[in-house]
Amino acid sequence: MTTLQAEATMDRPGDPCTIVIFGASGDLTKRKLLPALYNLRSHALLPRDFAVVGVGRQPLEQNAFRAQMGEQMKQFAPRTSDPKIWADFEPRLYYTSGEFGDPATYERISGLLTEANQRHHTGGNVLFYLATPPTFFAEVARQLATSGLSREEAGHWRRVIIEKPFGRDLDSALALNRELRAVLKETQLYRIDHYLGKETVQNIMVFRFANGLLEPVWNRRYVDHVQLTVAESIGVEGRGGYYDQSGVLRDMIQNHMFQLLALVAMEPPSSLGAEAVRNEKVKVLDAIRPFAEEEVLQNAVRGQYGDGFQGNAKVPAYRAERKVSQTSKTETYAALKLGVENWRWAGVPFYLRSGKRLPTRRTEIVIQFRRPPLMLFRHAGVSEIEPNRLIIEVQPNEGIRIEMKAKVPGPAIKLANVGLKFDYKDFGEAAEATGYERLLYDCMTGDSTLFHRADMVEAAWRIATPVLDVWASLPARDFPNYSAGTWGPSAAEQLIARNGHRWMTDGVSG
């Protein structure tokens, strides 16, 4: 089933199944996964016959686990908890503890799966969610195969979800893919990217391919350049130990932003089937030529925030954050200029930027079109016409707007920007969600459209790894090089200005 077909048939619940969550005592489970499953249940999209088995390294009695999850649901559920729904949900929760590399752990999981199937009629279908550090991905996959838990037989399915990061560079990504595919079929693997669960991201294909107005101008002849921004106002928020080993290029750009770029630049797929869509996304990433060493210095900028002000609040520098080295060379900001070297996009720059401690939290895609070829309004005192822009706002406000020119009412010719805007609120207030509902539902129905395929992961790392290699061999000497609460280092402005362009800031260019 395709994503759009799923939208039309979402009155049908997912397939009966047991969801096994490795790392069930962690933040992801209590903040995202259990609330998302609860939301699916409240919308009648979770199968009537389901169970959840939590697996953690922390010893915990089953009743204590259920009570703990109940308390955390009150804290983290996006909507007010309905006692009736929770009363049905709670007895379907199971828990076992053990080391992820210990075969005895998987024997206990097998026993709980049998019990869940007998009690809740889950049909032998199992969804394994690896909410663990990535160092455990290959080990858990091997143990699932050795124990027979990942074996698909008698018409039931077994699927495995892994969270990013999918490797740290090209070599580690290739190694991880080899290890996973040695014990699992690619059709069993669901590499999850919660960004692709956002409504506006899912709407990009509909917006492009269901409107005959746009596709004829969606190419190098009419598009001047494309900007993708993922701005975060927060710092590392207690994740300093992880983030100092990662940085924004690994954490945000290599996965989330490259996927957004692929959706914007892809060719129309032959169908809305998962493989047809993912094939076109891979072609986009393959068309981005990796940088040579000298090109990294020209087309990639990195930054790290110092202390500053977020609104009226004084905030510390990155190096003063908890669990961050006082001499850290990790980038908290990055900007890239990429080119998609194919017939549609040759010569069109794609600018990507992402950073922490920027002035606002905003994710948006800006398609800037070429200026009109003739200046007809010079006599009216207009020396330059701002180009038309199509702006896709992903967060915090989901919507799409087009900036056009119109005449201001009156006897003189005066031009003004006119915004043609669609806001998701026009459909009515959307139910609060975690962003994982759509993706978990798709896993339960076998729709892999919104998930990374092995070759997509590898293609993305081929682009990012040369940049990381140069940055590792030439550590930054000027960190910190932007103040918290500003739009990043001045080198990022210079990067885009070399082509006569300016970053969109607060909805305007400049």
Tab-separated table of N, CA and C in Angstrom, residues 113-235:
chain	number	residue	atom	x	y	z
A	113	LEU	N	5.992	-13.460	23.509
A	113	LEU	CA	5.288	-13.390	22.221
A	113	LEU	C	4.225	-14.484	22.132
A	114	THR	N	4.575	-15.674	22.605
A	114	THR	CA	3.592	-16.759	22.618
A	114	THR	C	2.414	-16.408	23.515
A	115	GLU	N	2.715	-15.866	24.710
A	115	GLU	CA	1.648	-15.480	25.635
A	115	GLU	C	0.774	-14.379	25.039
A	116	ALA	N	1.417	-13.374	24.421
A	116	ALA	CA	0.654	-12.272	23.829
A	116	ALA	C	-0.233	-12.767	22.690
A	117	ASN	N	0.284	-13.699	21.895
A	117	ASN	CA	-0.498	-14.228	20.778
A	117	ASN	C	-1.718	-14.996	21.283
A	118	GLN	N	-1.525	-15.762	22.342
A	118	GLN	CA	-2.635	-16.536	22.895
A	118	GLN	C	-3.692	-15.635	23.523
A	119	ARG	N	-3.252	-14.603	24.228
A	119	ARG	CA	-4.182	-13.738	24.942
A	119	ARG	C	-4.840	-12.687	24.042
A	120	HIS	N	-4.064	-12.187	23.069
A	120	HIS	CA	-4.529	-11.025	22.310
A	120	HIS	C	-4.665	-11.297	20.814
A	121	HIS	N	-4.417	-12.545	20.392
A	121	HIS	CA	-4.676	-12.964	19.000
A	121	HIS	C	-3.936	-12.072	18.004
A	122	THR	N	-2.624	-11.925	18.195
A	122	THR	CA	-1.820	-11.029	17.357
A	122	THR	C	-1.397	-11.645	16.032
A	123	GLY	N	-1.783	-12.857	15.758
A	123	GLY	CA	-1.580	-13.452	14.443
A	123	GLY	C	-0.150	-13.819	14.114
A	124	GLY	N	0.750	-13.804	15.085
A	124	GLY	CA	2.142	-14.151	14.814
A	124	GLY	C	2.948	-13.046	14.170
A	125	ASN	N	2.329	-11.885	13.932
A	125	ASN	CA	3.066	-10.751	13.353
A	125	ASN	C	3.802	-10.005	14.464
A	126	VAL	N	5.070	-9.634	14.196
A	126	VAL	CA	5.864	-8.947	15.216
A	126	VAL	C	6.628	-7.797	14.585
A	127	LEU	N	6.543	-6.651	15.246
A	127	LEU	CA	7.300	-5.463	14.851
A	127	LEU	C	8.340	-5.208	15.935
A	128	PHE	N	9.621	-5.356	15.601
A	128	PHE	CA	10.710	-5.120	16.543
A	128	PHE	C	11.218	-3.692	16.378
A	129	TYR	N	11.128	-2.892	17.426
A	129	TYR	CA	11.575	-1.497	17.377
A	129	TYR	C	12.861	-1.377	18.196
A	130	LEU	N	13.958	-1.010	17.521
A	130	LEU	CA	15.254	-0.910	18.180
A	130	LEU	C	15.479	0.530	18.634
A	131	ALA	N	14.872	0.869	19.786
A	131	ALA	CA	15.056	2.199	20.373
A	131	ALA	C	16.290	2.165	21.270
A	132	THR	N	17.400	1.763	20.684
A	132	THR	CA	18.656	1.554	21.412
A	132	THR	C	19.754	2.407	20.790
A	133	PRO	N	20.892	2.558	21.471
A	133	PRO	CA	22.051	3.156	20.800
A	133	PRO	C	22.397	2.333	19.556
A	134	PRO	N	22.924	2.974	18.518
A	134	PRO	CA	23.194	2.252	17.265
A	134	PRO	C	24.219	1.133	17.395
A	135	THR	N	25.021	1.153	18.449
A	135	THR	CA	25.999	0.081	18.637
A	135	THR	C	25.328	-1.271	18.838
A	136	PHE	N	24.036	-1.276	19.184
A	136	PHE	CA	23.328	-2.539	19.409
A	136	PHE	C	22.554	-3.019	18.187
A	137	PHE	N	22.460	-2.229	17.122
A	137	PHE	CA	21.618	-2.600	15.978
A	137	PHE	C	21.991	-3.967	15.419
A	138	ALA	N	23.269	-4.138	15.056
A	138	ALA	CA	23.692	-5.382	14.415
A	138	ALA	C	23.576	-6.556	15.378
A	139	GLU	N	23.917	-6.339	16.654
A	139	GLU	CA	23.851	-7.421	17.636
A	139	GLU	C	22.424	-7.904	17.837
A	140	VAL	N	21.479	-6.974	17.998
A	140	VAL	CA	20.075	-7.372	18.179
A	140	VAL	C	19.568	-8.095	16.940
A	141	ALA	N	19.920	-7.578	15.758
A	141	ALA	CA	19.480	-8.234	14.515
A	141	ALA	C	20.014	-9.662	14.438
A	142	ARG	N	21.290	-9.859	14.807
A	142	ARG	CA	21.866	-11.212	14.792
A	142	ARG	C	21.139	-12.130	15.774
A	143	GLN	N	20.878	-11.621	16.971
A	143	GLN	CA	20.207	-12.445	17.970
A	143	GLN	C	18.778	-12.787	17.551
A	144	LEU	N	18.091	-11.847	16.910
A	144	LEU	CA	16.743	-12.131	16.410
A	144	LEU	C	16.777	-13.255	15.378
A	145	ALA	N	17.806	-13.225	14.514
A	145	ALA	CA	17.915	-14.263	13.491
A	145	ALA	C	18.300	-15.606	14.112
A	146	THR	N	19.289	-15.592	15.014
A	146	THR	CA	19.757	-16.835	15.632
A	146	THR	C	18.655	-17.512	16.429
A	147	SER	N	17.851	-16.712	17.126
A	147	SER	CA	16.762	-17.260	17.940
A	147	SER	C	15.544	-17.652	17.112
A	148	GLY	N	15.540	-17.292	15.828
A	148	GLY	CA	14.401	-17.585	14.963
A	148	GLY	C	13.269	-16.585	15.078
A	149	LEU	N	13.450	-15.529	15.874
A	149	LEU	CA	12.369	-14.569	16.071
A	149	LEU	C	12.101	-13.706	14.843
A	150	SER	N	13.077	-13.576	13.966
A	150	SER	CA	12.871	-12.758	12.765
A	150	SER	C	12.420	-13.580	11.570
A	151	ARG	N	12.231	-14.882	11.767
A	151	ARG	CA	11.851	-15.755	10.656
A	151	ARG	C	10.389	-15.521	10.285
A	152	GLU	N	10.138	-15.342	8.985
A	152	GLU	CA	8.776	-15.158	8.483
A	152	GLU	C	8.287	-16.481	7.910
A	153	GLU	N	7.189	-16.977	8.453
A	153	GLU	CA	6.648	-18.251	7.988
A	153	GLU	C	5.157	-18.297	8.294
A	154	ALA	N	4.489	-19.198	7.648
A	154	ALA	CA	3.049	-19.425	7.853
A	154	ALA	C	2.235	-18.157	7.641
A	155	GLY	N	2.717	-17.281	6.749
A	155	GLY	CA	1.961	-16.096	6.385
A	155	GLY	C	2.077	-14.925	7.337
A	156	HIS	N	2.861	-15.053	8.421
A	156	HIS	CA	3.011	-13.908	9.312
A	156	HIS	C	4.286	-13.133	8.967
A	157	TRP	N	4.306	-11.854	9.368
A	157	TRP	CA	5.466	-11.016	9.043
A	157	TRP	C	6.258	-10.668	10.292
A	158	ARG	N	7.545	-10.389	10.080
A	158	ARG	CA	8.446	-9.913	11.127
A	158	ARG	C	9.221	-8.719	10.542
A	159	ARG	N	9.092	-7.561	11.187
A	159	ARG	CA	9.717	-6.334	10.691
A	159	ARG	C	10.560	-5.703	11.783
A	160	VAL	N	11.625	-5.013	11.368
A	160	VAL	CA	12.572	-4.413	12.312
A	160	VAL	C	12.730	-2.936	11.988
A	161	ILE	N	12.469	-2.090	12.986
A	161	ILE	CA	12.648	-0.644	12.833
A	161	ILE	C	13.922	-0.236	13.543
A	162	ILE	N	14.773	0.528	12.858
A	162	ILE	CA	15.944	1.102	13.517
A	162	ILE	C	15.897	2.618	13.377
A	163	GLU	N	16.368	3.285	14.425
A	163	GLU	CA	16.431	4.745	14.478
A	163	GLU	C	17.792	5.211	13.984
A	164	LYS	N	17.842	6.426	13.429
A	164	LYS	CA	19.131	7.002	13.082
A	164	LYS	C	19.959	7.206	14.353
A	165	PRO	N	21.288	7.291	14.235
A	165	PRO	CA	22.058	7.362	12.994
A	165	PRO	C	22.333	5.987	12.388
A	166	PHE	N	22.329	5.936	11.063
A	166	PHE	CA	22.624	4.712	10.336
A	166	PHE	C	24.096	4.752	9.924
A	167	GLY	N	24.984	4.671	10.914
A	167	GLY	CA	26.409	4.806	10.666
A	167	GLY	C	26.896	6.209	10.981
A	168	ARG	N	28.214	6.370	11.000
A	168	ARG	CA	28.844	7.666	11.269
A	168	ARG	C	29.497	8.264	10.024
A	169	ASP	N	29.697	7.418	9.016
A	169	ASP	CA	30.298	7.836	7.757
A	169	ASP	C	30.000	6.740	6.746
A	170	LEU	N	30.543	6.875	5.537
A	170	LEU	CA	30.213	5.902	4.493
A	170	LEU	C	30.666	4.497	4.868
A	171	ASP	N	31.885	4.351	5.377
A	171	ASP	CA	32.399	3.010	5.693
A	171	ASP	C	31.555	2.328	6.761
A	172	SER	N	31.215	3.054	7.831
A	172	SER	CA	30.427	2.433	8.897
A	172	SER	C	29.000	2.145	8.435
A	173	ALA	N	28.455	2.978	7.554
A	173	ALA	CA	27.117	2.726	7.015
A	173	ALA	C	27.118	1.474	6.138
A	174	LEU	N	28.147	1.326	5.315
A	174	LEU	CA	28.265	0.125	4.484
A	174	LEU	C	28.390	-1.121	5.354
A	175	ALA	N	29.194	-1.018	6.416
A	175	ALA	CA	29.378	-2.165	7.310
A	175	ALA	C	28.071	-2.523	8.011
A	176	LEU	N	27.336	-1.503	8.488
A	176	LEU	CA	26.064	-1.770	9.155
A	176	LEU	C	25.076	-2.420	8.200
A	177	ASN	N	24.994	-1.913	6.979
A	177	ASN	CA	24.073	-2.503	6.003
A	177	ASN	C	24.434	-3.953	5.701
A	178	ARG	N	25.750	-4.241	5.611
A	178	ARG	CA	26.177	-5.628	5.366
A	178	ARG	C	25.739	-6.534	6.518
A	179	GLU	N	25.929	-6.061	7.738
A	179	GLU	CA	25.577	-6.877	8.906
A	179	GLU	C	24.068	-7.102	8.991
A	180	LEU	N	23.299	-6.069	8.719
A	180	LEU	CA	21.846	-6.214	8.791
A	180	LEU	C	21.321	-7.121	7.696
A	181	ARG	N	21.849	-6.952	6.475
A	181	ARG	CA	21.334	-7.753	5.355
A	181	ARG	C	21.816	-9.199	5.404
A	182	ALA	N	22.830	-9.459	6.225
A	182	ALA	CA	23.281	-10.851	6.388
A	182	ALA	C	22.262	-11.673	7.158
A	183	VAL	N	21.409	-11.010	7.945
A	183	VAL	CA	20.458	-11.753	8.788
A	183	VAL	C	19.003	-11.359	8.556
A	184	LEU	N	18.774	-10.262	7.797
A	184	LEU	CA	17.415	-9.797	7.537
A	184	LEU	C	17.265	-9.473	6.053
A	185	LYS	N	16.068	-9.634	5.536
A	185	LYS	CA	15.785	-9.180	4.176
A	185	LYS	C	15.566	-7.670	4.196
A	186	GLU	N	15.916	-7.013	3.097
A	186	GLU	CA	15.716	-5.557	3.026
A	186	GLU	C	14.249	-5.195	3.240
A	187	THR	N	13.333	-6.054	2.789
A	187	THR	CA	11.908	-5.772	2.969
A	187	THR	C	11.483	-5.834	4.429
A	188	GLN	N	12.315	-6.423	5.297
A	188	GLN	CA	12.010	-6.470	6.727
A	188	GLN	C	12.534	-5.245	7.465
A	189	LEU	N	13.396	-4.460	6.844
A	189	LEU	CA	14.068	-3.345	7.514
A	189	LEU	C	13.338	-2.035	7.262
A	190	TYR	N	13.057	-1.333	8.325
A	190	TYR	CA	12.407	-0.026	8.261
A	190	TYR	C	13.295	0.976	9.004
A	191	ARG	N	14.068	1.750	8.224
A	191	ARG	CA	14.955	2.764	8.819
A	191	ARG	C	14.137	4.038	8.964
A	192	ILE	N	13.839	4.392	10.187
A	192	ILE	CA	12.839	5.420	10.441
A	192	ILE	C	13.462	6.813	10.471
A	193	ASP	N	12.745	7.780	9.944
A	193	ASP	CA	13.134	9.189	9.964
A	193	ASP	C	11.887	9.972	10.356
A	194	HIS	N	11.829	10.425	11.607
A	194	HIS	CA	10.588	11.038	12.083
A	194	HIS	C	10.237	12.312	11.328
A	195	TYR	N	11.231	12.941	10.666
A	195	TYR	CA	10.926	14.136	9.869
A	195	TYR	C	9.958	13.818	8.742
A	196	LEU	N	10.074	12.602	8.198
A	196	LEU	CA	9.222	12.232	7.077
A	196	LEU	C	7.801	11.914	7.513
A	197	GLY	N	7.553	11.896	8.815
A	197	GLY	CA	6.203	11.704	9.312
A	197	GLY	C	5.412	12.993	9.432
A	198	LYS	N	6.051	14.133	9.217
A	198	LYS	CA	5.364	15.419	9.336
A	198	LYS	C	4.419	15.623	8.152
A	199	GLU	N	3.275	16.209	8.437
A	199	GLU	CA	2.238	16.364	7.420
A	199	GLU	C	2.732	17.124	6.194
A	200	THR	N	3.422	18.242	6.421
A	200	THR	CA	3.848	19.058	5.284
A	200	THR	C	4.863	18.323	4.423
A	201	VAL	N	5.740	17.544	5.040
A	201	VAL	CA	6.712	16.761	4.271
A	201	VAL	C	5.975	15.753	3.402
A	202	GLN	N	4.981	15.064	3.978
A	202	GLN	CA	4.204	14.103	3.190
A	202	GLN	C	3.439	14.798	2.064
A	203	ASN	N	3.139	16.075	2.261
A	203	ASN	CA	2.341	16.814	1.279
A	203	ASN	C	3.170	17.305	0.088
A	204	ILE	N	4.492	17.234	0.180
A	204	ILE	CA	5.324	17.774	-0.901
A	204	ILE	C	5.021	17.072	-2.219
A	205	MET	N	4.925	15.747	-2.202
A	205	MET	CA	4.641	15.027	-3.448
A	205	MET	C	3.258	15.358	-3.983
A	206	VAL	N	2.284	15.455	-3.084
A	206	VAL	CA	0.934	15.811	-3.532
A	206	VAL	C	0.953	17.205	-4.145
A	207	PHE	N	1.594	18.134	-3.465
A	207	PHE	CA	1.652	19.510	-3.930
A	207	PHE	C	2.307	19.605	-5.306
A	208	ARG	N	3.376	18.834	-5.505
A	208	ARG	CA	4.083	18.877	-6.779
A	208	ARG	C	3.323	18.171	-7.898
A	209	PHE	N	2.877	16.949	-7.629
A	209	PHE	CA	2.418	16.087	-8.720
A	209	PHE	C	0.906	16.067	-8.908
A	210	ALA	N	0.163	16.685	-7.990
A	210	ALA	CA	-1.296	16.742	-8.163
A	210	ALA	C	-1.751	18.113	-8.651
A	211	ASN	N	-0.806	19.010	-8.945
A	211	ASN	CA	-1.137	20.355	-9.415
A	211	ASN	C	-0.405	20.636	-10.723
A	212	GLY	N	-1.141	20.695	-11.816
A	212	GLY	CA	-0.533	20.931	-13.118
A	212	GLY	C	0.100	22.297	-13.246
A	213	LEU	N	-0.219	23.213	-12.342
A	213	LEU	CA	0.334	24.556	-12.371
A	213	LEU	C	1.830	24.575	-12.085
A	214	LEU	N	2.307	23.670	-11.239
A	214	LEU	CA	3.674	23.773	-10.716
A	214	LEU	C	4.706	22.983	-11.510
A	215	GLU	N	4.393	21.775	-11.872
A	215	GLU	CA	5.419	20.911	-12.452
A	215	GLU	C	6.081	21.493	-13.704
A	216	PRO	N	5.368	22.219	-14.586
A	216	PRO	CA	6.045	22.790	-15.765
A	216	PRO	C	7.140	23.801	-15.433
A	217	VAL	N	7.074	24.436	-14.261
A	217	VAL	CA	8.101	25.431	-13.909
A	217	VAL	C	9.058	24.910	-12.856
A	218	TRP	N	8.982	23.632	-12.522
A	218	TRP	CA	9.796	23.046	-11.456
A	218	TRP	C	11.107	22.525	-12.051
A	219	ASN	N	11.922	23.443	-12.581
A	219	ASN	CA	13.152	23.031	-13.250
A	219	ASN	C	14.103	24.215	-13.401
A	220	ARG	N	15.257	23.945	-13.964
A	220	ARG	CA	16.337	24.927	-14.075
A	220	ARG	C	15.968	26.137	-14.934
A	221	ARG	N	14.994	25.988	-15.799
A	221	ARG	CA	14.624	27.102	-16.673
A	221	ARG	C	13.930	28.212	-15.889
A	222	TYR	N	13.236	27.851	-14.830
A	222	TYR	CA	12.439	28.830	-14.090
A	222	TYR	C	12.899	29.016	-12.640
A	223	VAL	N	13.566	28.021	-12.071
A	223	VAL	CA	13.990	28.113	-10.673
A	223	VAL	C	15.396	28.676	-10.607
A	224	ASP	N	15.573	29.718	-9.794
A	224	ASP	CA	16.881	30.344	-9.616
A	224	ASP	C	17.731	29.568	-8.616
A	225	HIS	N	17.163	29.278	-7.456
A	225	HIS	CA	17.863	28.471	-6.460
A	225	HIS	C	16.870	27.953	-5.433
A	226	VAL	N	17.339	27.040	-4.600
A	226	VAL	CA	16.508	26.426	-3.563
A	226	VAL	C	17.232	26.548	-2.229
A	227	GLN	N	16.487	26.908	-1.186
A	227	GLN	CA	17.042	26.976	0.164
A	227	GLN	C	16.285	26.017	1.075
A	228	LEU	N	17.025	25.291	1.888
A	228	LEU	CA	16.432	24.444	2.925
A	228	LEU	C	17.036	24.843	4.264
A	229	THR	N	16.187	25.184	5.196
A	229	THR	CA	16.630	25.635	6.518
A	229	THR	C	15.982	24.789	7.602
A	230	VAL	N	16.795	24.286	8.515
A	230	VAL	CA	16.303	23.679	9.750
A	230	VAL	C	16.971	24.427	10.891
A	231	ALA	N	16.254	25.374	11.466
A	231	ALA	CA	16.789	26.225	12.523
A	231	ALA	C	16.221	25.780	13.864
A	232	GLU	N	17.079	25.660	14.850
A	232	GLU	CA	16.663	25.308	16.201
A	232	GLU	C	17.101	26.411	17.151
A	233	SER	N	16.208	26.835	18.021
A	233	SER	CA	16.554	27.866	18.997
A	233	SER	C	17.176	27.274	20.247
A	234	ILE	N	16.991	25.970	20.455
A	234	ILE	CA	17.517	25.316	21.652
A	234	ILE	C	18.994	24.979	21.478
A	235	GLY	N	19.646	24.666	22.612
A	235	GLY	CA	21.001	24.148	22.578
A	235	GLY	C	20.962	22.632	22.503
